[in-house]
mmCIF file of C-alpha atoms in Angstrom:
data_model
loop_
_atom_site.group_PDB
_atom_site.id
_atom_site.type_symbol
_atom_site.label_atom_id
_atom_site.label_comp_id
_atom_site.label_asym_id
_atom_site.label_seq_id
_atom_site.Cartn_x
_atom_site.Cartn_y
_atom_site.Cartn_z
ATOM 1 C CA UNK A 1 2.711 -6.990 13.528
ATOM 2 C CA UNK A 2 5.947 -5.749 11.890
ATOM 3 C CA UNK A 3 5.385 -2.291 11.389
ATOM 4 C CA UNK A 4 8.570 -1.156 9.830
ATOM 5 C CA UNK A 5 8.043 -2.606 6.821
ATOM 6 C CA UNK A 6 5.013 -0.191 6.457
ATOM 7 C CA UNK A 7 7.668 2.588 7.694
ATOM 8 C CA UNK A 8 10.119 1.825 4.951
ATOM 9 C CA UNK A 9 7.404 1.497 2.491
ATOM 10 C CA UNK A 10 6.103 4.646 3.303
ATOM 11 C CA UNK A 11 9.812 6.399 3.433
ATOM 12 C CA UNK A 12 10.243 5.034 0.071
ATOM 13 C CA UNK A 13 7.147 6.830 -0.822
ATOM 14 C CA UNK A 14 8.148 10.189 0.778
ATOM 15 C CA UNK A 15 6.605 10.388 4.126
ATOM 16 C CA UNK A 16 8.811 12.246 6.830
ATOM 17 C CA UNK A 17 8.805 12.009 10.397
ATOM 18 C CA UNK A 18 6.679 14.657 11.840
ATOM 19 C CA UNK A 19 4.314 14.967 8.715
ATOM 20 C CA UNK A 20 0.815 14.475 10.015
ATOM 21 C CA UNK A 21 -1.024 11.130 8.271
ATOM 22 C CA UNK A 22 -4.419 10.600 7.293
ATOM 23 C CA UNK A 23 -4.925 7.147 7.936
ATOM 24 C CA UNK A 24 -8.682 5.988 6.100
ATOM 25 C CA UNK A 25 -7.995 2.469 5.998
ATOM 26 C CA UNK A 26 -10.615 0.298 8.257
ATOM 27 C CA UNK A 27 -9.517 -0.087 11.758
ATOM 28 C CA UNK A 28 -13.244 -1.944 12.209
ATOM 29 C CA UNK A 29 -12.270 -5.888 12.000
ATOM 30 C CA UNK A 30 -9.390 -5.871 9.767
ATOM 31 C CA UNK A 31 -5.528 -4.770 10.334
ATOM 32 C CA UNK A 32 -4.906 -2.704 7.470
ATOM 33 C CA UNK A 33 -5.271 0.736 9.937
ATOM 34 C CA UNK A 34 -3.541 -0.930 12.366
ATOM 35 C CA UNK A 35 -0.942 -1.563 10.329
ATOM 36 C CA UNK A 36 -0.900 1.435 8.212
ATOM 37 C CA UNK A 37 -0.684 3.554 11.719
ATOM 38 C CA UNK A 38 1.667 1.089 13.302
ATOM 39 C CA UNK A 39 4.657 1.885 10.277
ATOM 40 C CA UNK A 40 3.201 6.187 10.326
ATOM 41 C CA UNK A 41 4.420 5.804 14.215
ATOM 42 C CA UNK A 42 6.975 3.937 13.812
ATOM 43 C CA UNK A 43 8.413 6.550 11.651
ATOM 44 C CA UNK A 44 7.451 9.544 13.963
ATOM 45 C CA UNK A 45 4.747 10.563 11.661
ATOM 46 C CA UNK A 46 1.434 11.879 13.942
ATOM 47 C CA UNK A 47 -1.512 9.801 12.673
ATOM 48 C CA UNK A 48 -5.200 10.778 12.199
ATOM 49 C CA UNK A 49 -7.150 7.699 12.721
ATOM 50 C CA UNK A 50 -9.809 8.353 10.358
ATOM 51 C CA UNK A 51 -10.627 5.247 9.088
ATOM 52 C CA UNK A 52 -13.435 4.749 5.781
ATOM 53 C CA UNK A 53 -16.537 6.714 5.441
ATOM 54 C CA UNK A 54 -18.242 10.147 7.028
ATOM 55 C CA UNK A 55 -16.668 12.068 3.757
ATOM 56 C CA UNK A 56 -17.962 15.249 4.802
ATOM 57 C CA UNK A 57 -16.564 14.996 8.295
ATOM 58 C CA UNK A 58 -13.076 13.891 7.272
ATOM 59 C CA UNK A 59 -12.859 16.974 4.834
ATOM 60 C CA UNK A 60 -13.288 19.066 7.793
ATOM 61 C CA UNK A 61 -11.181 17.226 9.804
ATOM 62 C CA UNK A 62 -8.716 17.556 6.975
ATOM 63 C CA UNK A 63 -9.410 21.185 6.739
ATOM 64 C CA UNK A 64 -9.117 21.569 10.085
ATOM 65 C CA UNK A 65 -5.154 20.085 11.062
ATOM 66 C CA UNK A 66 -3.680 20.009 7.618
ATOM 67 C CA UNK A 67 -2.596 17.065 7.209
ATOM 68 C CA UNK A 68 0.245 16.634 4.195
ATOM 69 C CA UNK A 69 0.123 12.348 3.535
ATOM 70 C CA UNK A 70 -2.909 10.662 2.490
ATOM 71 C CA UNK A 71 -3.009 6.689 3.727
ATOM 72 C CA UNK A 72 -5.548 4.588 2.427
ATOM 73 C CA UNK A 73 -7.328 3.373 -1.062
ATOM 74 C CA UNK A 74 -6.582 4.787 -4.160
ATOM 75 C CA UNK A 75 -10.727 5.165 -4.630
ATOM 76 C CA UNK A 76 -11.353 6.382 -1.242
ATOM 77 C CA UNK A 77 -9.133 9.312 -1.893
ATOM 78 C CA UNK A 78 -10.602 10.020 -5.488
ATOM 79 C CA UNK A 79 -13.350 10.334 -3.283
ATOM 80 C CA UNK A 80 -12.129 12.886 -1.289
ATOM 81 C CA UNK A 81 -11.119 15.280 -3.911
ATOM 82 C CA UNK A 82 -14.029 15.266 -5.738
ATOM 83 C CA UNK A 83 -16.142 16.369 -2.641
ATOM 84 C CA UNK A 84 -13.885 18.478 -1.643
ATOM 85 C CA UNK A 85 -14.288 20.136 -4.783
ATOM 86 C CA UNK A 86 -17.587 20.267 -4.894
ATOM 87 C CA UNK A 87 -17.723 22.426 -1.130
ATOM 88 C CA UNK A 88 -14.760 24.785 -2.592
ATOM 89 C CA UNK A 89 -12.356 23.130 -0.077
ATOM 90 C CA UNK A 90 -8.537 22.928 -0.557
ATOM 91 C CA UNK A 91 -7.196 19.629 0.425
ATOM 92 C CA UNK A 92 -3.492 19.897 2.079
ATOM 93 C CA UNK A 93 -2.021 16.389 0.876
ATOM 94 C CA UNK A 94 0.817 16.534 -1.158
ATOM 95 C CA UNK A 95 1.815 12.646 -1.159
ATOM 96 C CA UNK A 96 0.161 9.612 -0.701
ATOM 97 C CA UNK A 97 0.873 6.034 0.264
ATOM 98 C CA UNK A 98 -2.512 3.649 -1.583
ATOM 99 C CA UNK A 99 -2.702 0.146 -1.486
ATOM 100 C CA UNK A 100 -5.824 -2.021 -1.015
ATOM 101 C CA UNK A 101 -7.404 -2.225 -5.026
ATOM 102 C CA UNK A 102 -5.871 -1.316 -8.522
ATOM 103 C CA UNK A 103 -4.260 1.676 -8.933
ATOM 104 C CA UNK A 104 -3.924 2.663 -12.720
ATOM 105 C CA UNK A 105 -2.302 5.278 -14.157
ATOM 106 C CA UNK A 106 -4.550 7.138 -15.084
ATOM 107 C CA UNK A 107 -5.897 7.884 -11.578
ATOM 108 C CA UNK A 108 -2.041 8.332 -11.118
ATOM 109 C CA UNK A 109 -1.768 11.203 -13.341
ATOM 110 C CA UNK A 110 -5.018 12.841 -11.908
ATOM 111 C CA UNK A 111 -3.540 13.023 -8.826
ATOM 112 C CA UNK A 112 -0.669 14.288 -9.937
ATOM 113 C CA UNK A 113 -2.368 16.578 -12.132
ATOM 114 C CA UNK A 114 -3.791 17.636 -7.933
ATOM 115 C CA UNK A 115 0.092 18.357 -6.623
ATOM 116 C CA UNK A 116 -0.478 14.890 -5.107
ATOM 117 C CA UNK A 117 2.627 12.156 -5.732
ATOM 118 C CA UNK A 118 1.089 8.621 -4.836
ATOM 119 C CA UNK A 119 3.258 5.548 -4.323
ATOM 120 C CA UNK A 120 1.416 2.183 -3.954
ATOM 121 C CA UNK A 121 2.097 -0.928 -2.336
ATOM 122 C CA UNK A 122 0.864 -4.605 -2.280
ATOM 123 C CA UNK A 123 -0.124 -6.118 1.060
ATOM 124 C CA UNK A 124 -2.175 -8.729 2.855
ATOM 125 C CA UNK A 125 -4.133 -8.596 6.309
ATOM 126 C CA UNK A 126 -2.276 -12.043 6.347
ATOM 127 C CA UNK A 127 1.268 -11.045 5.999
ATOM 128 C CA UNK A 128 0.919 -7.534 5.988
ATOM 129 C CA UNK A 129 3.207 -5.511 3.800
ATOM 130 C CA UNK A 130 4.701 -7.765 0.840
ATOM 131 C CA UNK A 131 6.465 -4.867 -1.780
ATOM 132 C CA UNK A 132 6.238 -1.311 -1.750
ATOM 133 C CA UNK A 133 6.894 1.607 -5.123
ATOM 134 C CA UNK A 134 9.463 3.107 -4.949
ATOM 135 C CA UNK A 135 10.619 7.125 -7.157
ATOM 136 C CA UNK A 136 11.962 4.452 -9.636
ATOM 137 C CA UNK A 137 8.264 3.906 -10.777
ATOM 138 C CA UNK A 138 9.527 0.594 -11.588
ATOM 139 C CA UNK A 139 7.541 -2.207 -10.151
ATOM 140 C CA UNK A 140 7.869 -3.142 -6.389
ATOM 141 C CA UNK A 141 10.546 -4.045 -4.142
ATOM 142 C CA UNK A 142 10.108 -6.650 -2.333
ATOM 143 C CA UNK A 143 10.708 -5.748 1.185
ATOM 144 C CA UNK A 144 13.954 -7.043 2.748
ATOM 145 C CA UNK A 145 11.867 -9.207 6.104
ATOM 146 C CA UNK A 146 10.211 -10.951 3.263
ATOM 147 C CA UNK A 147 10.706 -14.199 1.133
ATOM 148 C CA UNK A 148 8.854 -14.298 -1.738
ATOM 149 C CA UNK A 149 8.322 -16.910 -4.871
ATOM 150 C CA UNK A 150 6.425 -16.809 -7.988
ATOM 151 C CA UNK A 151 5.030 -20.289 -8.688
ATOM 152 C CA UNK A 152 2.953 -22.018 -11.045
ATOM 153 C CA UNK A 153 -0.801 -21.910 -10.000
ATOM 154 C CA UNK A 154 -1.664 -25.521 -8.292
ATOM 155 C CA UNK A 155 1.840 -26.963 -8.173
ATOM 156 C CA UNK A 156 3.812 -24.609 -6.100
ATOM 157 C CA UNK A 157 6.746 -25.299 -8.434
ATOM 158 C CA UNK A 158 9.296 -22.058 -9.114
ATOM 159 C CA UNK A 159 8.305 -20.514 -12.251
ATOM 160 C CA UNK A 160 11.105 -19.637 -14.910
ATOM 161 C CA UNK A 161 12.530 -15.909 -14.423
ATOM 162 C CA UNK A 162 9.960 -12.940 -15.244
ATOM 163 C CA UNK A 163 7.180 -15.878 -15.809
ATOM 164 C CA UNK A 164 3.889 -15.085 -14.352
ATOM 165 C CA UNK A 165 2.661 -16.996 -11.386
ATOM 166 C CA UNK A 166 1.110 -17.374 -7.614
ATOM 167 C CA UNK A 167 2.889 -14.969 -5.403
ATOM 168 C CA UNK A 168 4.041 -17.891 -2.330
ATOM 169 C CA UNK A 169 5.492 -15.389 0.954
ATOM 170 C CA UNK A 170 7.472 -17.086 3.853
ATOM 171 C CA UNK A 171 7.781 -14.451 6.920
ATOM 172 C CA UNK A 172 9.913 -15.906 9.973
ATOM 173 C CA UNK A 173 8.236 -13.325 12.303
ATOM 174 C CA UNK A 174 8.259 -15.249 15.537
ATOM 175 C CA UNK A 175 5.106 -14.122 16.581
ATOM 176 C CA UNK A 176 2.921 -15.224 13.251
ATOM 177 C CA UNK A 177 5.713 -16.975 11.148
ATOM 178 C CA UNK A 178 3.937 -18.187 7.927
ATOM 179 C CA UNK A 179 6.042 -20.426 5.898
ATOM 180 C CA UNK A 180 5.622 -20.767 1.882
ATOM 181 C CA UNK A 181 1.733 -18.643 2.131
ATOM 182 C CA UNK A 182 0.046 -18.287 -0.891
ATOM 183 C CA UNK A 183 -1.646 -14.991 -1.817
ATOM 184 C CA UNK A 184 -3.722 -16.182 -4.487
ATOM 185 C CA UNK A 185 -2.174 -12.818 -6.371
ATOM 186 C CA UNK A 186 -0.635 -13.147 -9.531
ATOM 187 C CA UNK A 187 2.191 -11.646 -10.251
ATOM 188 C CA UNK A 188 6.187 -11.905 -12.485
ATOM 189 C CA UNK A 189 9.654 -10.673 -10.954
ATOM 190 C CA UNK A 190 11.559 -8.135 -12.710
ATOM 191 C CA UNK A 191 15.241 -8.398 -13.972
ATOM 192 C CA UNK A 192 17.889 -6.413 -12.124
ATOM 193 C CA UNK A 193 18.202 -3.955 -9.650
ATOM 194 C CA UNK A 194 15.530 -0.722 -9.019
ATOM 195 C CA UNK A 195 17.475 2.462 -10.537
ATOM 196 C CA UNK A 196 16.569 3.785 -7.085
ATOM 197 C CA UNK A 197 19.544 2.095 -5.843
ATOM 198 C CA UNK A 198 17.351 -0.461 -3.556
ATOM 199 C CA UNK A 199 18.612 -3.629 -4.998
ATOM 200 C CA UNK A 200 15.916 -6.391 -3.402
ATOM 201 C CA UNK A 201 14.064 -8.391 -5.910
ATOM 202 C CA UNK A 202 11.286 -6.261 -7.545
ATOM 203 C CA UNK A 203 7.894 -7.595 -8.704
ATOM 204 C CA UNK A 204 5.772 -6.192 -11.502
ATOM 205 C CA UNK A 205 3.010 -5.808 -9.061
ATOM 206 C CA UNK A 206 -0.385 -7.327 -8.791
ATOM 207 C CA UNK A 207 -1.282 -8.404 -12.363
ATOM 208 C CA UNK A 208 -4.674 -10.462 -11.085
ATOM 209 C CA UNK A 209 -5.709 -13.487 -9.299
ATOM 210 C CA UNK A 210 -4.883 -17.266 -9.272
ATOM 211 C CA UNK A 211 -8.397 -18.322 -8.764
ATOM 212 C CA UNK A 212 -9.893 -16.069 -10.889
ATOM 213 C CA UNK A 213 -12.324 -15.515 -7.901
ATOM 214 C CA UNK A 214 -14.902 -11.939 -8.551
ATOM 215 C CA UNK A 215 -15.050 -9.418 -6.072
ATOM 216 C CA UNK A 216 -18.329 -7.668 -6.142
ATOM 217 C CA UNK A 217 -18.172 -4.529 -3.946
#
C-alpha cells in the first residue's frame, strides 16, 4: 500500500507529526484503517487504532490520551460529539481528516461551529487514496502518484474539459499496478491551479455514481 499519499493528504489537511490520531475507520476486512494508519505513521503521527463502534468506550479512550486529529467518517464522528455531549465530556480534536460517505457543508460548518477544521478526501479500498482537500476549499487535488481521467460512462472516451464523467485511475505501483480502473464515481475536473499553490489537476469531488447503484446501510 502507498501510504504517503494518505500522509500528504493528511498534511494538506493539517495533521503534524507527533499529534496523536484517532483512527475509527474498519481495520475488520477492509484497508481503509490500514491505510489511514499506514499515511498517520508515515508522517510520525502516534495512531489510536480504534476502529468503528463501542462509542462509549472510544469517548473514554478519547478522554483518556487526548488525542487532537479525528480519522474516519464524517457520520461516525457526528456520532461522537453528540454522545459526548450527552455524558458532559469535552472532546480534544481540533482537526479532522473524513472520507468514506458525503460530507456536506452543513455538517462542515457544525463542526466548525465545535473548534473542529475537517478536510475530506476521496479514496478506494482498490486504489486507495485518489484526491485529497486542501485550505483552498476548492475541490480536490489529485494526488501527484496518481493518473486520473474523467470519461464518458460506458465508452471510456475522455470527456471535454470540466464535463462530468466516470472517474478512470491508472496507479503504476509495482506491487498492485492497476491500469485505466474505473471507480464507478462520478465526478468533473476543475480549471487551473488550487490557490493553495499545489498545482496538480483538481477534481470537483464525488458528485455520484455511474451506475446509479443504491447503497442501503
Amino acid at each position: 500500500l502507498d501510504y504517503w499519499r494518505f500522509a500528504r493528504a493528511m498534511f494538506a489537511a493539517g495533521f503534524r507529526p507527533g499529534e496523536i490520531v484517532h483512527n475509527t475507520f474498519s481495520y475488520h476486512l477492509t484497508p481503509g484503517g490500514a491505510m489511514a494508519e499506514g499515511g498517520a505513521r508515515a508522517l510520525g503521527c502516534p495512531v489510536i487504532p480504534a476502529g468503528t463502534g463501542q462509542t462509549e468506550l472510544q469517548l473514554r479512550v478519547i478522554n483518556d490520551l487526548r488525542p487532537t486529529a479525528y480519522v474516519g467518517t464524517p457520520s461516525f464522528l457526528r456520532i461522537l460529539l453528540d454522545k459526548a455531549g450527552e455524558l458532559g465530556v469535552t472532546l480534544s480534536f481540533t482537526k479532522a481528516f473524513v472520507s468514506g460517505e458525503a460530507f456536506p457543508p452543513s455538517m462542515r460548518e457544525a463542526f466548525a461551529a465545535r473548534g473542529i477544521t475537517a478536510c475530506q478526501a476521496y479514496a478506494t479500498a482498490d486504489i486507495g487514496l485518489i484526491a485529497y482537500e486542501t485550505p483552498a476549499r476548492e475541490g480536490m487535488v489529485v494526488d501527484e502518484d496518481v493518473l486520473l481521467e474523467i470519461v464518458r460512462p460506458g465508452t471510456g472516451d475522455p470527456v471535454a474539459p470540466g464535463e462530468v464523467g466516470e472517474v478512470v485511475v491508472t496507479t503504476f505501483n509495482p506491487d498492485y499496478p492497476l491500469i485505466r480502473f474505473g471507480t464507478g464515481d462520478l465526478s468533473a475536473v476543475l480549471p487551473g491551479e488550487s490557490p493553495c499553490g499545489r498545482s496538480n489537476t483538481r477534481i470537483k469531488g464525488w458528485l455520484g455514481r455511474a451506475d446509479q447503484t443504491t447503497k442501503v446501510k
